[in-house]
């Protein structure tokens, strides 16, 4: 017993020492990476002044690596994930924001109605803002520059985050984004709708024409989100998903458990033969759809065929926003919950 306790004690000491050593090594290595990145940023076309001013404050943040490895999308089952993000409390908060900002929100909704089928509904905008930042209440307090630098230095998705960091520096260099307000999520996302730098560059709008894009402001943030959704082709009055019960004879090739790429899309009338509750669903037979089983690769011991969902083109548009099967389900669920409330 004593030997066992002593072994555990020394094992803990060794583990703490190892963590301390690993972090020390990471900090030292990060400094070398930072110097190389600053050279790369100047070569990318960003002014040396901006690079030196901003990157001199960049720090390695171990917490960011921890958050990256332990995201809700990676451990919560679908039922729990959706329930948390489409609750009655969430609907009440959304209604409160809508009542306060009704004129602005409805004006933006109408402005992005190029054709009737491409209108971006206010319910969808509220759902996205509600899930991303709880209607602007949780915008994040992380230093975005340090977050992106840490993830760029990290090997898991270095190329992606290096590009995001370079884009952000370019936006600051062009005075599109104010460098003094660069605080957001651990992943480098910013504002009411948690835009990444690439999304800001491609879709963000100075809606109130004050010569700067303020994504913590209702006008610019709602208009930018609406512009993004309109541009990628969200279609009003088209379904997002239906919850289904699958028959045992469905071939595995029609079951999608990854958000990276939705495969084997077919017309609904083809897939109907694999769905038990098909008669309860009012779906046009010629619509293109696919089947997802979101718990399968995430939750240990999850059933293969349950839960299952029939998803459509609009669902995939939400995947463009955040490539998570559960996130898209939660957004579409909350959007529908708002329909009879506002």
PDB file of N, CA and C in Angstrom, residues 8 55 62 64 93 96 99 139 142 148 150 163 173 175 200 214 223 270 272 277-278 283 288 291 297 302 313 321 328:
ATOM      1  N   UNK A   8       2.526   6.533  -6.918  1.00  0.00           N
ATOM      2  CA  UNK A   8       1.591   7.524  -7.458  1.00  0.00           C
ATOM      3  C   UNK A   8       2.090   8.946  -7.217  1.00  0.00           C
ATOM      4  N   UNK A  55       2.478  42.033 -33.770  1.00  0.00           N
ATOM      5  CA  UNK A  55       3.050  40.727 -33.436  1.00  0.00           C
ATOM      6  C   UNK A  55       4.009  40.794 -32.249  1.00  0.00           C
ATOM      7  N   UNK A  62      -1.185  28.331 -23.913  1.00  0.00           N
ATOM      8  CA  UNK A  62      -1.446  26.889 -23.758  1.00  0.00           C
ATOM      9  C   UNK A  62      -2.938  26.553 -23.685  1.00  0.00           C
ATOM     10  N   UNK A  64      -5.355  27.771 -25.315  1.00  0.00           N
ATOM     11  CA  UNK A  64      -5.924  27.690 -26.657  1.00  0.00           C
ATOM     12  C   UNK A  64      -5.772  26.274 -27.222  1.00  0.00           C
ATOM     13  N   UNK A  93     -34.398  35.152 -24.909  1.00  0.00           N
ATOM     14  CA  UNK A  93     -33.307  36.105 -25.106  1.00  0.00           C
ATOM     15  C   UNK A  93     -33.333  36.658 -26.529  1.00  0.00           C
ATOM     16  N   UNK A  96     -36.119  39.166 -26.941  1.00  0.00           N
ATOM     17  CA  UNK A  96     -35.778  40.431 -26.277  1.00  0.00           C
ATOM     18  C   UNK A  96     -34.891  41.289 -27.193  1.00  0.00           C
ATOM     19  N   UNK A  99     -37.008  42.570 -30.205  1.00  0.00           N
ATOM     20  CA  UNK A  99     -37.880  43.692 -29.821  1.00  0.00           C
ATOM     21  C   UNK A  99     -37.092  44.999 -29.757  1.00  0.00           C
ATOM     22  N   UNK A 139     -18.898  37.393 -26.320  1.00  0.00           N
ATOM     23  CA  UNK A 139     -18.126  37.647 -27.530  1.00  0.00           C
ATOM     24  C   UNK A 139     -16.718  37.073 -27.453  1.00  0.00           C
ATOM     25  N   UNK A 142     -10.506  36.550 -25.425  1.00  0.00           N
ATOM     26  CA  UNK A 142      -9.147  36.134 -25.772  1.00  0.00           C
ATOM     27  C   UNK A 142      -8.515  37.138 -26.726  1.00  0.00           C
ATOM     28  N   UNK A 148      -4.575  33.153 -32.677  1.00  0.00           N
ATOM     29  CA  UNK A 148      -4.249  32.714 -34.036  1.00  0.00           C
ATOM     30  C   UNK A 148      -2.773  32.344 -34.162  1.00  0.00           C
ATOM     31  N   UNK A 150      -0.867  31.156 -31.764  1.00  0.00           N
ATOM     32  CA  UNK A 150      -0.694  29.864 -31.082  1.00  0.00           C
ATOM     33  C   UNK A 150      -1.143  28.713 -31.977  1.00  0.00           C
ATOM     34  N   UNK A 163      -2.811  31.380 -42.472  1.00  0.00           N
ATOM     35  CA  UNK A 163      -3.519  32.190 -43.467  1.00  0.00           C
ATOM     36  C   UNK A 163      -4.497  33.153 -42.805  1.00  0.00           C
ATOM     37  N   UNK A 173      -3.944  46.498 -41.462  1.00  0.00           N
ATOM     38  CA  UNK A 173      -3.058  47.355 -42.256  1.00  0.00           C
ATOM     39  C   UNK A 173      -3.856  48.285 -43.176  1.00  0.00           C
ATOM     40  N   UNK A 175      -6.809  49.412 -42.446  1.00  0.00           N
ATOM     41  CA  UNK A 175      -7.746  50.168 -41.588  1.00  0.00           C
ATOM     42  C   UNK A 175      -9.199  49.719 -41.737  1.00  0.00           C
ATOM     43  N   UNK A 200     -14.459  37.790 -42.658  1.00  0.00           N
ATOM     44  CA  UNK A 200     -14.525  39.252 -42.625  1.00  0.00           C
ATOM     45  C   UNK A 200     -14.098  39.815 -43.972  1.00  0.00           C
ATOM     46  N   UNK A 214     -17.603  47.189 -37.956  1.00  0.00           N
ATOM     47  CA  UNK A 214     -17.732  46.949 -36.519  1.00  0.00           C
ATOM     48  C   UNK A 214     -18.638  45.742 -36.287  1.00  0.00           C
ATOM     49  N   UNK A 223     -25.891  42.749 -41.036  1.00  0.00           N
ATOM     50  CA  UNK A 223     -25.784  42.910 -42.488  1.00  0.00           C
ATOM     51  C   UNK A 223     -24.690  42.005 -43.053  1.00  0.00           C
ATOM     52  N   UNK A 270     -35.640   8.332 -53.892  1.00  0.00           N
ATOM     53  CA  UNK A 270     -34.758   7.166 -53.872  1.00  0.00           C
ATOM     54  C   UNK A 270     -34.500   6.709 -52.439  1.00  0.00           C
ATOM     55  N   UNK A 272     -36.321   7.151 -49.778  1.00  0.00           N
ATOM     56  CA  UNK A 272     -37.529   6.835 -49.005  1.00  0.00           C
ATOM     57  C   UNK A 272     -37.605   5.380 -48.569  1.00  0.00           C
ATOM     58  N   UNK A 277     -40.242   6.150 -41.037  1.00  0.00           N
ATOM     59  CA  UNK A 277     -41.313   7.133 -40.812  1.00  0.00           C
ATOM     60  C   UNK A 277     -41.525   8.056 -42.008  1.00  0.00           C
ATOM     61  N   UNK A 278     -41.276   7.562 -43.200  1.00  0.00           N
ATOM     62  CA  UNK A 278     -41.353   8.396 -44.402  1.00  0.00           C
ATOM     63  C   UNK A 278     -42.747   8.977 -44.627  1.00  0.00           C
ATOM     64  N   UNK A 283     -42.317  15.815 -47.722  1.00  0.00           N
ATOM     65  CA  UNK A 283     -41.128  16.221 -48.460  1.00  0.00           C
ATOM     66  C   UNK A 283     -41.326  15.993 -49.953  1.00  0.00           C
ATOM     67  N   UNK A 288     -32.913  16.998 -53.543  1.00  0.00           N
ATOM     68  CA  UNK A 288     -31.676  16.264 -53.279  1.00  0.00           C
ATOM     69  C   UNK A 288     -31.410  16.267 -51.773  1.00  0.00           C
ATOM     70  N   UNK A 291     -28.168  11.530 -45.836  1.00  0.00           N
ATOM     71  CA  UNK A 291     -28.478  11.047 -44.488  1.00  0.00           C
ATOM     72  C   UNK A 291     -27.241  11.204 -43.608  1.00  0.00           C
ATOM     73  N   UNK A 297     -19.361   8.664 -34.839  1.00  0.00           N
ATOM     74  CA  UNK A 297     -17.904   8.745 -34.692  1.00  0.00           C
ATOM     75  C   UNK A 297     -17.464   9.555 -33.479  1.00  0.00           C
ATOM     76  N   UNK A 302     -22.209   4.576 -29.410  1.00  0.00           N
ATOM     77  CA  UNK A 302     -23.416   5.115 -30.049  1.00  0.00           C
ATOM     78  C   UNK A 302     -23.968   4.129 -31.066  1.00  0.00           C
ATOM     79  N   UNK A 313     -29.973  21.000 -48.979  1.00  0.00           N
ATOM     80  CA  UNK A 313     -28.989  22.004 -49.404  1.00  0.00           C
ATOM     81  C   UNK A 313     -28.794  23.102 -48.363  1.00  0.00           C
ATOM     82  N   UNK A 321     -20.639  27.630 -42.681  1.00  0.00           N
ATOM     83  CA  UNK A 321     -20.422  28.574 -41.571  1.00  0.00           C
ATOM     84  C   UNK A 321     -19.572  27.921 -40.482  1.00  0.00           C
ATOM     85  N   UNK A 328     -25.011  22.704 -37.169  1.00  0.00           N
ATOM     86  CA  UNK A 328     -26.010  22.974 -38.202  1.00  0.00           C
ATOM     87  C   UNK A 328     -27.404  22.516 -37.771  1.00  0.00           C
TER      88      UNK A 328
END
